[in-house]
């Protein structure tokens, strides 16, 4: 039986995808170096093969392809930290871009039915036109964004040059359980969740709001991201295409906090600080292109937060 390879499968989004694939009775191979992921994110299941290693290790990747009949690749593995990419651009480049090329070469050599790459809204940088679309101006501002954009271009070029059936999804602000809240650069929803949990336990805590809370984002629940990943795997029309993936709805940080207070029934003390330097002010995407191949998000922000809060 053929297998599905998930790079970064022990991470936040990857592990949710693995859950969904197992539910569909797929055989799943996870490669993850556990630099950001955690093996505890994966269930004990005979249909998972877990390989601890770097996706930039071309020997290891080629060994995987020679040992297993890999039919589909979800390439989610990356050093998913903009800050790390600024501090160590060469090191993160090895994973974030060379790793993509290594996987593409292996996919070309061994042949695969699908290759799906997780890109990021970061490629748009601070170019202000909204909503974003697949035709929007690209302005990657950090090594992380440059590597995501370069990888996208390779992924699409391998379709053009070698007819490898590739697709790119550009994730906007994904939230849900298993996202690490521990750094100030963690996703804002995971930080808020952590703060609300402390307040629920009668610990004193507050949320540092950078700016006045009028900045906007397109928050998408991780299960809707998984839904889109599986959809593009199944749809022939997705081959050779790039899709932006969000909800199509723009929410300010103030609104996010209000909704989350309603969901938790708790009130969160806020400390306002200066805007974070380098932050993007407004961001959201049109989802018309992915809707046209059958995608609709299942979770409103409020529903997604409920699910997250209740750890479902
Ligand atoms: C995301 C990335 C970021 C990257 C940017 C580029 C994540 C977690 N962050 O940032 O690394 O540079 O895309 O597209 O993937 N905020 C607070 N208080 C906090 C934390 C955040 O007020 O404690 C604010 C931020 O200043 C920002 C908003 O919340 O205005 C959202 O922050 P974040 O979740 O980090 O997402 P992005 O800014 O989109």
Short mmCIF file of C-alpha atoms and ligand atoms in Angstrom, two decimals:
data_model
loop_
_atom_site.label_atom_id
_atom_site.label_comp_id
_atom_site.label_asym_id
_atom_site.label_seq_id
_atom_site.Cartn_x
_atom_site.Cartn_y
_atom_site.Cartn_z
CA UNK A 1 0.00 0.00 0.00
CA UNK A 2 1.34 3.44 -0.85
CA UNK A 3 2.10 6.01 1.83
CA UNK A 4 1.70 9.73 2.38
CA UNK A 5 4.79 11.60 3.54
CA UNK A 6 4.21 14.55 5.88
CA UNK A 7 7.29 16.68 6.51
CA UNK A 8 6.97 18.53 9.80
CA UNK A 9 4.29 16.01 10.73
CA UNK A 10 5.00 16.30 14.47
CA UNK A 11 4.41 20.04 14.40
CA UNK A 12 1.31 22.13 14.97
CA UNK A 13 -0.36 21.95 11.55
CA UNK A 14 1.38 18.74 10.44
CA UNK A 15 0.10 16.70 13.37
CA UNK A 16 -3.49 17.79 12.73
CA UNK A 17 -3.07 16.74 9.11
CA UNK A 18 -1.67 13.38 10.22
CA UNK A 19 -4.77 12.85 12.43
CA UNK A 20 -7.06 13.50 9.47
CA UNK A 21 -5.08 11.20 7.17
CA UNK A 22 -5.17 8.38 9.72
CA UNK A 23 -8.93 8.81 10.01
CA UNK A 24 -9.04 8.18 6.28
CA UNK A 25 -7.07 4.96 6.82
CA UNK A 26 -4.00 6.23 5.04
CA UNK A 27 -0.50 5.02 5.81
CA UNK A 28 1.52 8.02 6.94
CA UNK A 29 5.24 8.63 7.16
CA UNK A 30 6.32 11.58 9.26
CA UNK A 31 9.73 13.15 9.00
CA UNK A 32 10.45 15.75 11.65
CA UNK A 33 13.63 16.82 13.43
CA UNK A 34 11.57 17.83 16.49
CA UNK A 35 13.19 21.27 16.52
CA UNK A 36 9.70 22.76 16.77
CA UNK A 37 7.49 19.68 16.68
CA UNK A 38 6.86 17.19 19.45
CA UNK A 39 6.45 13.43 19.13
CA UNK A 40 3.64 13.66 21.71
CA UNK A 41 1.58 15.46 19.07
CA UNK A 42 1.35 12.14 17.22
CA UNK A 43 -1.00 9.34 18.22
CA UNK A 44 0.24 5.78 18.72
CA UNK A 45 -0.97 4.16 15.57
CA UNK A 46 0.35 1.30 13.49
CA UNK A 47 -0.25 3.32 10.37
CA UNK A 48 2.34 5.94 11.31
CA UNK A 49 6.04 5.59 10.68
CA UNK A 50 7.95 8.32 12.48
CA UNK A 51 11.41 9.29 11.32
CA UNK A 52 13.38 11.75 13.36
CA UNK A 53 15.63 13.61 10.99
CA UNK A 54 16.25 16.67 8.86
CA UNK A 55 14.43 17.10 5.61
CA UNK A 56 17.58 18.87 4.38
CA UNK A 57 19.44 15.55 4.73
CA UNK A 58 19.29 14.40 1.14
CA UNK A 59 20.65 10.91 1.92
CA UNK A 60 17.92 10.34 4.47
CA UNK A 61 15.21 11.69 2.17
CA UNK A 62 16.35 9.48 -0.71
CA UNK A 63 16.52 6.46 1.59
CA UNK A 64 12.90 7.13 2.59
CA UNK A 65 11.77 7.20 -1.00
CA UNK A 66 13.67 4.03 -1.84
CA UNK A 67 12.25 2.16 1.16
CA UNK A 68 8.62 3.26 0.99
CA UNK A 69 6.15 3.62 -1.81
CA UNK A 70 5.43 7.32 -1.30
CA UNK A 71 2.55 8.54 -3.42
CA UNK A 72 1.79 11.93 -1.86
CA UNK A 73 3.95 14.53 -0.13
CA UNK A 74 2.69 17.25 2.16
CA UNK A 75 5.70 19.46 2.66
CA UNK A 76 5.00 21.38 5.89
CA UNK A 77 8.39 21.08 7.56
CA UNK A 78 10.24 24.36 8.09
CA UNK A 79 11.93 26.46 10.71
CA UNK A 80 8.67 28.33 11.18
CA UNK A 81 10.25 31.29 12.88
CA UNK A 82 10.84 34.60 11.19
CA UNK A 83 13.11 35.65 14.04
CA UNK A 84 15.29 32.52 13.72
CA UNK A 85 15.58 33.19 9.99
CA UNK A 86 16.85 36.71 10.64
CA UNK A 87 19.33 35.49 13.25
CA UNK A 88 20.57 32.44 11.31
CA UNK A 89 19.70 32.89 7.65
CA UNK A 90 22.06 30.24 6.27
CA UNK A 91 20.95 27.61 8.72
CA UNK A 92 17.22 28.23 8.21
CA UNK A 93 17.76 28.44 4.44
CA UNK A 94 19.07 24.87 4.47
CA UNK A 95 15.78 23.64 5.87
CA UNK A 96 13.38 26.17 4.39
CA UNK A 97 14.64 26.20 0.82
CA UNK A 98 17.30 23.53 0.21
CA UNK A 99 14.99 21.06 1.95
CA UNK A 100 12.23 21.86 -0.54
CA UNK A 101 14.56 21.30 -3.47
CA UNK A 102 15.79 18.00 -2.03
CA UNK A 103 12.21 16.78 -1.69
CA UNK A 104 11.30 17.95 -5.19
CA UNK A 105 14.30 16.13 -6.65
CA UNK A 106 13.39 12.93 -4.80
CA UNK A 107 9.74 13.29 -5.91
CA UNK A 108 10.89 13.72 -9.51
CA UNK A 109 13.25 10.75 -9.31
CA UNK A 110 10.82 8.33 -7.70
CA UNK A 111 7.58 9.81 -9.06
CA UNK A 112 4.65 10.91 -6.88
CA UNK A 113 0.95 11.45 -7.41
CA UNK A 114 0.86 14.76 -5.51
CA UNK A 115 3.26 17.27 -3.95
CA UNK A 116 1.65 19.94 -1.75
CA UNK A 117 3.70 22.76 -0.28
CA UNK A 118 2.80 24.98 2.68
CA UNK A 119 3.75 28.57 2.00
CA UNK A 120 2.96 31.66 4.02
CA UNK A 121 1.25 35.04 3.83
CA UNK A 122 4.67 36.38 4.86
CA UNK A 123 5.61 36.47 1.16
CA UNK A 124 3.37 39.56 0.75
CA UNK A 125 5.38 41.56 3.28
CA UNK A 126 4.01 45.00 4.04
CA UNK A 127 2.69 45.78 0.58
CA UNK A 128 -0.61 47.39 1.63
CA UNK A 129 -3.15 46.40 -1.06
CA UNK A 130 -6.04 44.35 0.39
CA UNK A 131 -7.53 41.86 0.26
CA UNK A 132 -4.61 39.76 -0.90
CA UNK A 133 -5.18 37.54 -3.89
CA UNK A 134 -3.01 35.10 -5.78
CA UNK A 135 -2.13 38.00 -8.11
CA UNK A 136 -1.06 40.41 -5.36
CA UNK A 137 2.37 41.98 -5.37
CA UNK A 138 4.97 39.79 -3.64
CA UNK A 139 7.34 41.54 -1.27
CA UNK A 140 9.15 39.08 1.00
CA UNK A 141 10.95 41.05 3.73
CA UNK A 142 12.75 38.38 5.75
CA UNK A 143 14.88 35.30 5.03
CA UNK A 144 11.89 33.18 6.12
CA UNK A 145 9.60 34.86 3.57
CA UNK A 146 12.27 34.79 0.85
CA UNK A 147 12.75 31.02 1.34
CA UNK A 148 9.00 30.41 1.29
CA UNK A 149 8.69 32.40 -1.92
CA UNK A 150 11.72 30.71 -3.50
CA UNK A 151 10.31 27.32 -2.53
CA UNK A 152 6.93 28.19 -4.07
CA UNK A 153 8.64 29.08 -7.30
CA UNK A 154 10.58 25.80 -7.34
CA UNK A 155 7.44 23.83 -6.55
CA UNK A 156 5.55 25.41 -9.45
CA UNK A 157 8.56 25.19 -11.78
CA UNK A 158 8.76 21.42 -11.17
CA UNK A 159 5.21 21.19 -12.44
CA UNK A 160 6.04 23.24 -15.54
CA UNK A 161 9.34 21.52 -16.26
CA UNK A 162 8.70 17.92 -15.22
CA UNK A 163 4.90 17.68 -14.89
CA UNK A 164 5.26 16.91 -11.20
CA UNK A 165 1.70 17.35 -9.83
CA UNK A 166 2.45 20.16 -7.39
CA UNK A 167 0.25 22.67 -5.52
CA UNK A 168 1.06 25.58 -3.19
CA UNK A 169 -1.15 26.76 -0.33
CA UNK A 170 -0.27 30.07 1.32
CA UNK A 171 -1.44 29.99 4.92
CA UNK A 172 -2.62 33.16 6.62
CA UNK A 173 -2.84 33.23 10.47
CA UNK A 174 -3.48 29.64 11.54
CA UNK A 175 -4.61 28.89 15.10
CA UNK A 176 -5.60 25.86 17.12
CA UNK A 177 -4.26 23.54 19.77
CA UNK A 178 -0.66 22.30 19.75
CA UNK A 179 0.64 25.70 18.68
CA UNK A 180 3.46 26.61 21.00
CA UNK A 181 2.66 29.77 23.04
CA UNK A 182 6.04 30.11 24.70
CA UNK A 183 7.78 32.81 22.68
CA UNK A 184 6.70 36.44 22.27
CA UNK A 185 6.71 35.65 18.54
CA UNK A 186 4.27 32.77 18.90
CA UNK A 187 0.92 33.17 17.18
CA UNK A 188 -1.22 35.69 19.02
CA UNK A 189 -4.12 33.25 19.52
CA UNK A 190 -1.87 30.73 21.27
CA UNK A 191 -0.52 33.50 23.52
CA UNK A 192 -4.07 34.63 24.36
CA UNK A 193 -5.13 31.05 25.12
CA UNK A 194 -2.22 30.65 27.49
CA UNK A 195 -3.14 33.90 29.28
CA UNK A 196 -6.83 32.98 29.58
CA UNK A 197 -5.85 29.59 31.05
CA UNK A 198 -3.75 31.30 33.71
CA UNK A 199 -6.58 33.67 34.57
CA UNK A 200 -8.98 30.75 34.80
CA UNK A 201 -6.58 29.21 37.34
CA UNK A 202 -6.68 32.45 39.33
CA UNK A 203 -3.11 33.31 38.43
CA UNK A 204 -2.36 36.94 37.72
CA UNK A 205 -1.56 37.66 34.15
CA UNK A 206 -2.04 40.20 31.41
CA UNK A 207 -1.78 40.41 27.66
CA UNK A 208 0.68 42.81 26.06
CA UNK A 209 -1.06 44.46 23.13
CA UNK A 210 1.39 45.93 20.64
CA UNK A 211 -0.31 49.02 19.27
CA UNK A 212 -3.94 49.95 19.77
CA UNK A 213 -5.46 46.68 18.63
CA UNK A 214 -6.70 48.02 15.31
CA UNK A 215 -4.28 45.79 13.36
CA UNK A 216 -6.16 43.10 11.44
CA UNK A 217 -5.47 39.50 10.48
CA UNK A 218 -7.23 36.61 8.75
CA UNK A 219 -7.43 33.92 11.45
CA UNK A 220 -8.09 30.40 10.19
CA UNK A 221 -8.66 27.36 12.38
CA UNK A 222 -6.15 24.55 11.84
CA UNK A 223 -8.95 22.09 10.97
CA UNK A 224 -9.94 24.31 8.06
CA UNK A 225 -6.33 24.31 6.91
CA UNK A 226 -6.33 20.50 7.02
CA UNK A 227 -9.59 20.48 5.06
CA UNK A 228 -7.96 22.61 2.34
CA UNK A 229 -4.82 20.45 2.26
CA UNK A 230 -6.91 17.34 1.65
CA UNK A 231 -9.09 19.10 -0.89
CA UNK A 232 -6.12 20.14 -3.05
CA UNK A 233 -4.76 16.60 -2.82
CA UNK A 234 -7.99 15.34 -4.35
CA UNK A 235 -8.65 18.00 -6.98
CA UNK A 236 -7.04 17.69 -10.39
CA UNK A 237 -7.65 21.42 -10.97
CA UNK A 238 -5.30 22.22 -8.09
CA UNK A 239 -2.25 20.85 -9.91
CA UNK A 240 0.25 23.54 -10.89
CA UNK A 241 -1.69 26.15 -8.91
CA UNK A 242 -1.07 28.48 -5.98
CA UNK A 243 -3.92 29.25 -3.56
CA UNK A 244 -4.14 31.74 -0.71
CA UNK A 245 -5.71 30.16 2.33
CA UNK A 246 -7.57 32.11 4.99
CA UNK A 247 -11.23 32.70 5.73
CA UNK A 248 -11.68 35.84 3.65
CA UNK A 249 -12.57 37.73 6.84
CA UNK A 250 -10.52 40.47 8.44
CA UNK A 251 -10.58 40.70 12.25
CA UNK A 252 -8.90 43.34 14.39
CA UNK A 253 -6.95 42.30 17.44
CA UNK A 254 -9.45 44.20 19.62
CA UNK A 255 -12.29 42.16 18.09
CA UNK A 256 -10.32 38.95 18.55
CA UNK A 257 -9.87 39.67 22.26
CA UNK A 258 -13.57 40.58 22.64
CA UNK A 259 -14.69 37.36 20.96
CA UNK A 260 -12.26 35.29 23.03
CA UNK A 261 -13.47 36.93 26.25
CA UNK A 262 -17.01 35.96 25.27
CA UNK A 263 -15.96 32.37 24.52
CA UNK A 264 -14.08 31.94 27.79
CA UNK A 265 -16.36 34.09 29.96
CA UNK A 266 -13.18 35.67 31.34
CA UNK A 267 -11.83 39.16 31.26
CA UNK A 268 -8.21 39.68 30.24
CA UNK A 269 -6.19 42.62 31.60
CA UNK A 270 -4.47 44.39 28.70
CA UNK A 271 -1.23 46.34 28.77
CA UNK A 272 -0.75 48.52 25.72
CA UNK A 273 2.75 48.90 24.33
CA UNK A 274 4.26 50.47 21.23
CA UNK A 275 3.57 48.72 17.93
CA UNK A 276 6.05 45.90 17.35
CA UNK A 277 8.65 47.03 14.85
CA UNK A 278 8.36 45.22 11.52
CA UNK A 279 4.74 44.23 12.17
CA UNK A 280 2.29 44.30 9.32
CA UNK A 281 -0.73 46.49 10.04
CA UNK A 282 -3.56 44.97 8.02
CA UNK A 283 -3.81 41.54 6.44
CA UNK A 284 -6.50 39.32 5.01
CA UNK A 285 -7.04 37.37 1.85
CA UNK A 286 -9.68 36.75 -0.72
CA UNK A 287 -10.43 33.01 -0.92
CA UNK A 288 -12.31 33.11 -4.22
CA UNK A 289 -9.75 30.98 -6.04
CA UNK A 290 -9.79 28.08 -3.58
CA UNK A 291 -13.59 28.40 -3.21
CA UNK A 292 -13.85 27.83 -6.95
CA UNK A 293 -12.44 24.30 -6.48
CA UNK A 294 -14.89 23.52 -3.69
CA UNK A 295 -13.42 24.95 -0.48
CA UNK A 296 -15.47 26.58 2.27
CA UNK A 297 -14.20 27.09 5.82
CA UNK A 298 -16.20 25.22 8.49
CA UNK A 299 -15.25 27.39 11.46
CA UNK A 300 -16.06 31.02 12.15
CA UNK A 301 -13.47 32.66 14.40
CA UNK A 302 -15.79 32.26 17.39
CA UNK A 303 -16.44 28.57 16.65
CA UNK A 304 -12.74 27.94 16.12
CA UNK A 305 -11.88 29.62 19.40
CA UNK A 306 -14.52 27.53 21.19
CA UNK A 307 -13.00 24.35 19.82
CA UNK A 308 -9.52 25.51 20.77
CA UNK A 309 -10.58 26.62 24.25
CA UNK A 310 -12.31 23.30 24.90
CA UNK A 311 -9.27 21.47 23.52
CA UNK A 312 -11.33 19.47 21.07
C1 LIG B 1 3.18 36.34 11.40
C2 LIG B 1 4.34 35.62 12.01
C3 LIG B 1 5.51 36.55 12.10
C4 LIG B 1 5.82 37.08 10.73
C5 LIG B 1 4.60 37.66 10.06
C6 LIG B 1 4.90 37.90 8.61
C7 LIG B 1 3.52 33.92 13.49
C8 LIG B 1 3.24 33.54 14.86
N1 LIG B 1 3.98 35.17 13.31
O1 LIG B 1 2.98 37.46 12.22
O2 LIG B 1 6.61 35.88 12.66
O3 LIG B 1 6.76 38.12 10.83
O4 LIG B 1 3.51 36.74 10.12
O5 LIG B 1 3.82 37.77 7.81
O6 LIG B 1 3.40 33.14 12.57
N2 LIG B 1 0.53 40.69 19.14
C9 LIG B 1 0.30 41.35 20.33
N3 LIG B 1 0.73 40.77 21.49
C10 LIG B 1 1.36 39.55 21.51
C11 LIG B 1 1.58 38.89 20.28
C12 LIG B 1 1.15 39.48 19.12
O7 LIG B 1 -0.26 42.45 20.35
O8 LIG B 1 1.72 39.08 22.60
C13 LIG B 1 0.07 41.32 17.89
C14 LIG B 1 1.21 41.50 16.92
O9 LIG B 1 1.90 42.69 17.20
C15 LIG B 1 0.46 41.51 15.58
C16 LIG B 1 -0.75 40.61 15.84
O10 LIG B 1 -0.85 40.46 17.26
O11 LIG B 1 0.03 42.82 15.28
C17 LIG B 1 -0.62 39.24 15.23
O12 LIG B 1 0.62 38.70 15.63
P1 LIG B 1 1.13 37.24 15.19
O13 LIG B 1 0.21 36.23 15.69
O14 LIG B 1 2.58 37.14 15.56
O15 LIG B 1 0.95 37.22 13.61
P2 LIG B 1 1.59 38.12 12.46
O16 LIG B 1 1.85 39.49 12.93
O17 LIG B 1 0.69 37.98 11.30
#
